[in-house]
PDB file of C-alpha atoms in Angstrom:
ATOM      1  CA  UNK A   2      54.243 -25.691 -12.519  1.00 29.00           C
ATOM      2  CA  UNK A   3      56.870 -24.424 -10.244  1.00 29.00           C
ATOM      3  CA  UNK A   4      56.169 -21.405  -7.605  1.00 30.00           C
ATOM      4  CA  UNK A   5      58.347 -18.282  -9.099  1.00 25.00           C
ATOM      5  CA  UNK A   6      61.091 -17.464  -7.074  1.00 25.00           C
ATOM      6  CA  UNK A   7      59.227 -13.546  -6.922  1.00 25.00           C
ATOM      7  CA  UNK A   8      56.473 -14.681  -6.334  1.00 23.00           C
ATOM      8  CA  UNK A   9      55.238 -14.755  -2.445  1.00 21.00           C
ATOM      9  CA  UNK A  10      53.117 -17.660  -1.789  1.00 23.00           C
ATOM     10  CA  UNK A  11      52.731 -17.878   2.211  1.00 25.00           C
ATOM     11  CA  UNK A  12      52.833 -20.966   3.388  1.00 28.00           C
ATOM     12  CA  UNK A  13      50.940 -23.272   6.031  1.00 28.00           C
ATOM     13  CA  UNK A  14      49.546 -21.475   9.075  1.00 30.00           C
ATOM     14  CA  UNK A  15      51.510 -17.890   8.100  1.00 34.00           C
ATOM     15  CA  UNK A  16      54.883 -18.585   7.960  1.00 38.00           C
ATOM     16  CA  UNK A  17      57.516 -18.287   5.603  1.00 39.00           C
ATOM     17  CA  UNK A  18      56.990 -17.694   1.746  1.00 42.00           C
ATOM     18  CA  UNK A  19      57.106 -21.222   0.066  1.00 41.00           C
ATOM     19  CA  UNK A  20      60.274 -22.045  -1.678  1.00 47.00           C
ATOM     20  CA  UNK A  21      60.548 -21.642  -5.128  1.00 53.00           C
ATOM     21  CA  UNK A  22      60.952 -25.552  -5.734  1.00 72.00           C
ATOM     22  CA  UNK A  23      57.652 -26.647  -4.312  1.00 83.00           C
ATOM     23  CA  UNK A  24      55.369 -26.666  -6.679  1.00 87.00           C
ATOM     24  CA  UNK A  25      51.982 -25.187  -6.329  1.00 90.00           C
ATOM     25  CA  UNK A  26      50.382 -28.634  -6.266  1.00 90.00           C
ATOM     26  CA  UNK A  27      52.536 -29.492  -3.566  1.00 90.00           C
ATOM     27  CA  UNK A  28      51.723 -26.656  -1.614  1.00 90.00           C
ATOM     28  CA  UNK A  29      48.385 -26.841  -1.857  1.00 92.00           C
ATOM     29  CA  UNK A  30      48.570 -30.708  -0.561  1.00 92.00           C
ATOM     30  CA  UNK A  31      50.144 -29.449   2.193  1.00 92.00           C
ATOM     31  CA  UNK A  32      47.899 -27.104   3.050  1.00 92.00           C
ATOM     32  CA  UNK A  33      44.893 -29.459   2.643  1.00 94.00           C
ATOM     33  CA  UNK A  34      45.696 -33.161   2.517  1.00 94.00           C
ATOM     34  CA  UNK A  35      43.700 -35.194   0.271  1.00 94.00           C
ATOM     35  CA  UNK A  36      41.641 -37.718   2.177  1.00 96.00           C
ATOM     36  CA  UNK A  37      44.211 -41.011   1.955  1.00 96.00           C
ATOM     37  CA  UNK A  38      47.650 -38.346   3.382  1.00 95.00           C
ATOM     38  CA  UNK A  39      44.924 -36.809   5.895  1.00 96.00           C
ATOM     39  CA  UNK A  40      43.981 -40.857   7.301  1.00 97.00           C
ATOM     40  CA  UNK A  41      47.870 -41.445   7.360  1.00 96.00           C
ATOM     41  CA  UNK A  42      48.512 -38.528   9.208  1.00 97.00           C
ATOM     42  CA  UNK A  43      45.891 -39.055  11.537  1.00 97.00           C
ATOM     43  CA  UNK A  44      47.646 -42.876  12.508  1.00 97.00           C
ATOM     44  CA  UNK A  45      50.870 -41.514  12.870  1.00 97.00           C
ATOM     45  CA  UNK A  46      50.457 -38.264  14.815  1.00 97.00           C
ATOM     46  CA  UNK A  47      49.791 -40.007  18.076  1.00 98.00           C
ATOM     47  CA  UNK A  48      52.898 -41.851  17.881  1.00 97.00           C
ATOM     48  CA  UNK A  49      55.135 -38.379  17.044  1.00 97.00           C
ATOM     49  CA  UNK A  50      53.382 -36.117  19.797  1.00 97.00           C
ATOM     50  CA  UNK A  51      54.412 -39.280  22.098  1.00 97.00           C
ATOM     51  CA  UNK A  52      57.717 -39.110  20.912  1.00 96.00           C
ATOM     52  CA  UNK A  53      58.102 -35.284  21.113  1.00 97.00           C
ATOM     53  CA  UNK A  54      56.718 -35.034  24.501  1.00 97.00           C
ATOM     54  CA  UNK A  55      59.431 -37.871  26.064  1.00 97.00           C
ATOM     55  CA  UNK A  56      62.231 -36.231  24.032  1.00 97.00           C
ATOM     56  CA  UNK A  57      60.942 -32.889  25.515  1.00 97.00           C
ATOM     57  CA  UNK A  58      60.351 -33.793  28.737  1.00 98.00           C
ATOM     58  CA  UNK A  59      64.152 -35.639  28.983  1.00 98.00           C
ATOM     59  CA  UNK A  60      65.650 -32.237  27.378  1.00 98.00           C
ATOM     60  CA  UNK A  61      63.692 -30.068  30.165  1.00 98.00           C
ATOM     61  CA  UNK A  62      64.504 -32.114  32.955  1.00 98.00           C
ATOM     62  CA  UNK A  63      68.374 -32.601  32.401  1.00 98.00           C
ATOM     63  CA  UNK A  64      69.456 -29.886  29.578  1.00 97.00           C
ATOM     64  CA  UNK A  65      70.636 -26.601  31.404  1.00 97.00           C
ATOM     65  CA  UNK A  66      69.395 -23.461  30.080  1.00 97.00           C
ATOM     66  CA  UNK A  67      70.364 -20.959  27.291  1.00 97.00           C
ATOM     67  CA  UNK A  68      73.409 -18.589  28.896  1.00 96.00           C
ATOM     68  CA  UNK A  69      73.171 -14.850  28.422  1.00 96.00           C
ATOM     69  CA  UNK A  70      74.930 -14.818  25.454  1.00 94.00           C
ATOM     70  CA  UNK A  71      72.993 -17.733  23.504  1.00 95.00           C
ATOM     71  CA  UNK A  72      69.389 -15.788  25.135  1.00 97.00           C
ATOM     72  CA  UNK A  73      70.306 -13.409  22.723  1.00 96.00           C
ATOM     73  CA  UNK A  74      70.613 -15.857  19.497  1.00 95.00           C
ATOM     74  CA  UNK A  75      67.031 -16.913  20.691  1.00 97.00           C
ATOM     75  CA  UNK A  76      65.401 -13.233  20.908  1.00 97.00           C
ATOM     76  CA  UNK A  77      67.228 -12.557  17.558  1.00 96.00           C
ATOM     77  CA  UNK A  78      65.676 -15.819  15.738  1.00 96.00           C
ATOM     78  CA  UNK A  79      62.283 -14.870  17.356  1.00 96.00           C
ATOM     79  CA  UNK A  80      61.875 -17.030  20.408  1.00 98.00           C
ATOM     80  CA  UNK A  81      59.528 -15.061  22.823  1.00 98.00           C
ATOM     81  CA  UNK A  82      60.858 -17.337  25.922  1.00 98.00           C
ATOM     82  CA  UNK A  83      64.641 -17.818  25.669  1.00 98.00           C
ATOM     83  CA  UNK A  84      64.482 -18.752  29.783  1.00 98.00           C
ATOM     84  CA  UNK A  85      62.387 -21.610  28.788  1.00 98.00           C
ATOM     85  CA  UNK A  86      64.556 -23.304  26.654  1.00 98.00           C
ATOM     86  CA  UNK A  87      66.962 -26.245  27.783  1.00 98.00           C
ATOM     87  CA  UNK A  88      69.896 -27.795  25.569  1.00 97.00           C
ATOM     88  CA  UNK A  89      70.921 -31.290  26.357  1.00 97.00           C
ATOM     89  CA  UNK A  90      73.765 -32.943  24.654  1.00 96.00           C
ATOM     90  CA  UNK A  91      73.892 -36.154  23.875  1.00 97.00           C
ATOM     91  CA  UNK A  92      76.528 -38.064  21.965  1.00 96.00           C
ATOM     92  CA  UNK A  93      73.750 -39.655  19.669  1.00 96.00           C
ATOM     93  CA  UNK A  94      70.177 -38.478  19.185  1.00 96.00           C
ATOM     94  CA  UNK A  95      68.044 -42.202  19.590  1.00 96.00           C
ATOM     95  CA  UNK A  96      66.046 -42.903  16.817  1.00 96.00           C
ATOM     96  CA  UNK A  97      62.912 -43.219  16.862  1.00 96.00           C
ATOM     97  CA  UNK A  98      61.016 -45.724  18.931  1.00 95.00           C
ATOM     98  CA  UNK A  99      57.981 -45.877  16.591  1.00 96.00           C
ATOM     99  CA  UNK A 100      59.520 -48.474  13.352  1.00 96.00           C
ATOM    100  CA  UNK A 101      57.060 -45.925  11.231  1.00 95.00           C
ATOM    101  CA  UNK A 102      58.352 -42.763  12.351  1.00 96.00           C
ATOM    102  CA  UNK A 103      61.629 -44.203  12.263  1.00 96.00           C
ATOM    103  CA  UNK A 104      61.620 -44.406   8.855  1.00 94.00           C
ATOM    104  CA  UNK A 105      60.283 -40.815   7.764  1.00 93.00           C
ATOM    105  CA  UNK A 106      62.568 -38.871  10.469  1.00 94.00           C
ATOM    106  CA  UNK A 107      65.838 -40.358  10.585  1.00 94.00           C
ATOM    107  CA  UNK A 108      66.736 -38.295  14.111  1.00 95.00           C
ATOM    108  CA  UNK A 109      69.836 -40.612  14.632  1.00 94.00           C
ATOM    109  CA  UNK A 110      71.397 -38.669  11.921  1.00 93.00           C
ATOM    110  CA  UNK A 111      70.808 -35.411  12.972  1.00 93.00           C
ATOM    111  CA  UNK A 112      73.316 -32.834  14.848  1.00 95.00           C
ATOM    112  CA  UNK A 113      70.563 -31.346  16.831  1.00 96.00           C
ATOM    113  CA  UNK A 114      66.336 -31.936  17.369  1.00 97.00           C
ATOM    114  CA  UNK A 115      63.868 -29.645  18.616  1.00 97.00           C
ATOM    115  CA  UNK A 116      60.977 -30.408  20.409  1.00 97.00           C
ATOM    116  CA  UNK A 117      59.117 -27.197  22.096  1.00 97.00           C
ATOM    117  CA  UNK A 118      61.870 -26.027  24.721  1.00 98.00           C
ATOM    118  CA  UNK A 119      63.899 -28.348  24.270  1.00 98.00           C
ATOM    119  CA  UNK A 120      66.781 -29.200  22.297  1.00 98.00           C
ATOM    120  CA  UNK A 121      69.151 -32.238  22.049  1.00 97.00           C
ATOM    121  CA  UNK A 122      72.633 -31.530  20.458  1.00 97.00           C
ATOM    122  CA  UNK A 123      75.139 -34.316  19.532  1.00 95.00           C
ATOM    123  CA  UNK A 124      77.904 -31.324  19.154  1.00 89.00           C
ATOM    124  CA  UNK A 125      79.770 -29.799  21.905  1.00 87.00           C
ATOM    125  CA  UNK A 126      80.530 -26.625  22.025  1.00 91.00           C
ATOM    126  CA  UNK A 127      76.921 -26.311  20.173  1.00 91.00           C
ATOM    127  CA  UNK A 128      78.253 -23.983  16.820  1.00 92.00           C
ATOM    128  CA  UNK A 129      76.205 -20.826  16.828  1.00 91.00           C
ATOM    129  CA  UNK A 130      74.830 -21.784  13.235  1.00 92.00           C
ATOM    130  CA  UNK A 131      73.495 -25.260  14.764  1.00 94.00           C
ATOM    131  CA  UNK A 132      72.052 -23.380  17.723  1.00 96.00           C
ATOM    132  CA  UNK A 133      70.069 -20.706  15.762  1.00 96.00           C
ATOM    133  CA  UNK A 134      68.745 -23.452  13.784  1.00 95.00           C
ATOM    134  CA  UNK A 135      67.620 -25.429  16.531  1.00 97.00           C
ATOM    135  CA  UNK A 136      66.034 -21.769  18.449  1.00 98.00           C
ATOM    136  CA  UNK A 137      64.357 -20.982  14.814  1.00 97.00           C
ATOM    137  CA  UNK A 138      62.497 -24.140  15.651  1.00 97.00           C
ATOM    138  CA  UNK A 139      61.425 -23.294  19.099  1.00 98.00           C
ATOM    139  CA  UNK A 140      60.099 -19.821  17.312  1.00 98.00           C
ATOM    140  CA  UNK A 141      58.224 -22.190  15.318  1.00 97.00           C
ATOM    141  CA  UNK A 142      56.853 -24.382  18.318  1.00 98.00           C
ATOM    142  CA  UNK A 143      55.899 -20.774  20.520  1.00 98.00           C
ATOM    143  CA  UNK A 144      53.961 -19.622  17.048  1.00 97.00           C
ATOM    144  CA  UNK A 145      52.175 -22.370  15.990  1.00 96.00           C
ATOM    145  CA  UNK A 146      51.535 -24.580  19.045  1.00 96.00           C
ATOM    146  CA  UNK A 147      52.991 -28.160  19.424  1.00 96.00           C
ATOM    147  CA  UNK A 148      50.039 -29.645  18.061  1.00 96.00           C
ATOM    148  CA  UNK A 149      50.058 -27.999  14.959  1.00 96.00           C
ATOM    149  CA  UNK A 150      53.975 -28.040  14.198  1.00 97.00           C
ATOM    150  CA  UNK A 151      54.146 -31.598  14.710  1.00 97.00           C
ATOM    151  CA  UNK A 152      51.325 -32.077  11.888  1.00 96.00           C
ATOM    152  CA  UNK A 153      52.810 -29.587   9.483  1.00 95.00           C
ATOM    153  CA  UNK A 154      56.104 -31.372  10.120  1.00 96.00           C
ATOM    154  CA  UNK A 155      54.616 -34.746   9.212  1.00 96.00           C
ATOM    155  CA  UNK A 156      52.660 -33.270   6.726  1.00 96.00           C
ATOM    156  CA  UNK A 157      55.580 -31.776   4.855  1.00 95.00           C
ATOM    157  CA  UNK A 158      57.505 -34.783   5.070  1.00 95.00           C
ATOM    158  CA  UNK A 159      55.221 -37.062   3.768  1.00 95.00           C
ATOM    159  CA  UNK A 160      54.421 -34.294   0.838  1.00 94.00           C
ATOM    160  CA  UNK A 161      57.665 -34.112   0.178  1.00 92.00           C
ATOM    161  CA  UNK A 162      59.855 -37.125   0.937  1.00 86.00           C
ATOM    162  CA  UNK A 163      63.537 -37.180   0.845  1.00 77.00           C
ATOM    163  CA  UNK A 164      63.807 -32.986   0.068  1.00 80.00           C
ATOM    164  CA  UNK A 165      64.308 -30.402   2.490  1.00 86.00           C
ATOM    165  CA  UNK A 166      60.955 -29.269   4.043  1.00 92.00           C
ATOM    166  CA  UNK A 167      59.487 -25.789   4.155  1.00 93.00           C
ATOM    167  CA  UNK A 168      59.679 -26.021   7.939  1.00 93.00           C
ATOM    168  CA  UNK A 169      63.463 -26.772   7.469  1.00 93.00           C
ATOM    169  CA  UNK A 170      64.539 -24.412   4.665  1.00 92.00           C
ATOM    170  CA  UNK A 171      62.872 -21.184   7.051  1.00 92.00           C
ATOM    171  CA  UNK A 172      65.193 -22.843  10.012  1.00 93.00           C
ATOM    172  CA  UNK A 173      68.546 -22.589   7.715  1.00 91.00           C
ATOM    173  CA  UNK A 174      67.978 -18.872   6.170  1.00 90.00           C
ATOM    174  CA  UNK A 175      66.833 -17.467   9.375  1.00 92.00           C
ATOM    175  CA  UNK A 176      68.903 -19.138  11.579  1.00 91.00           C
ATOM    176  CA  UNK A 177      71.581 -18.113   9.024  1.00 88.00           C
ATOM    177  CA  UNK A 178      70.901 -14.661   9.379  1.00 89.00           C
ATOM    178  CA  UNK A 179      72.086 -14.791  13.332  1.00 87.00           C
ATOM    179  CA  UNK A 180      74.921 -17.269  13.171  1.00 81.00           C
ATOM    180  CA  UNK A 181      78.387 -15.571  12.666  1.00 76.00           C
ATOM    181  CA  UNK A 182      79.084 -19.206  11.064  1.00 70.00           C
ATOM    182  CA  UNK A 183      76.903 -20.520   8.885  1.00 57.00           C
ATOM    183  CA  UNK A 184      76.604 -24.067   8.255  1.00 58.00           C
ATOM    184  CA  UNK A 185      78.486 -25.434   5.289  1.00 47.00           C
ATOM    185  CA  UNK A 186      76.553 -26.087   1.756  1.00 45.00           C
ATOM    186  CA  UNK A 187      73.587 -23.612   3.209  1.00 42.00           C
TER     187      UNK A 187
END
């Protein structure tokens, strides 16, 4: 059965209501992996927070920070610490060094990643829409701890492969709600 679109159903760890096309089942898998998704996730976790803290650390150490102007897209999205946050711009994101991980999160596609304070961009100027995405993220990172958005991350995406996560969907509408131009087709 298919979570109502009125109905409020709070997702993982107090965050946005769940979307109205996950399923109950779905969210409740999320929530609490069975024992087989909870042994996978274990095995790959390792590899992501490795992956997460290089791409971090490389974003911190060479990224400059948010200007005065895009501070202000970070306090509106909810970022507690705009000063923290670095944007580096790359003209590719790498993929993933992990051939497991490469498969679920297919970075090297992506116009911007998140990983705590840190973002990589591949577009330049960053559009506001792709940087209040990217600072709904960091929100997410300062709220639930980098631990514990990596795993919900995984977790979602090996719930629900090849749709647009929970973790996602709350990035679009409330980075949507800042951006003067939203992204095309959300």
């Amino acid at each position: 059965m298919r979570v109502l679109r009125g109905v409020i159903v709070l997702a993982l760890l107090g965050c946005a209501p769940v979307p109205p096309d996950i399923t109950a089942a779905e969210a409740a898998r999320i929530a609490a992996p069975d024992p087989a998704l909870a042994a996978q996730i274990a095995r790959l976790l390792p590899a992501l927070r490795a992956e997460e803290r290089a791409r971090d650390a490389r974003a911190l150490a060479e990224g400059p920070g948010l200007s005065p102007a895009e501070q202000e897209i970070a306090r509106r999205v909810g970022v507690q610490q705009p000063e923290k946050v670095r944007l580096l711009a790359l003209p590719k994101i790498p993929p993933m060094a992990d051939p497991a991980l490469a498969r679920l999160f297919r970075v090297e596609r992506a116009w911007g990643l998140t990983t705590g304070y840190g973002i990589t961009v591949t577009q330049q100027p960053v559009p506001d829409w792709l940087l209040a995405h990217e600072l709904v993220h960091v929100a997410q990172y300062e709220r639930l701890g980098a631990g514990p958005m990596l795993r919900r991350t995984l977790t979602e995406v090996l719930v629900l492969p090849g749709n647009l996560i929970p973790i996602e969907r709350e990035a679009i509408a409330r980075g949507n709600t800042v951006a003067t131009s939203p992204a095309y087709g959300y």
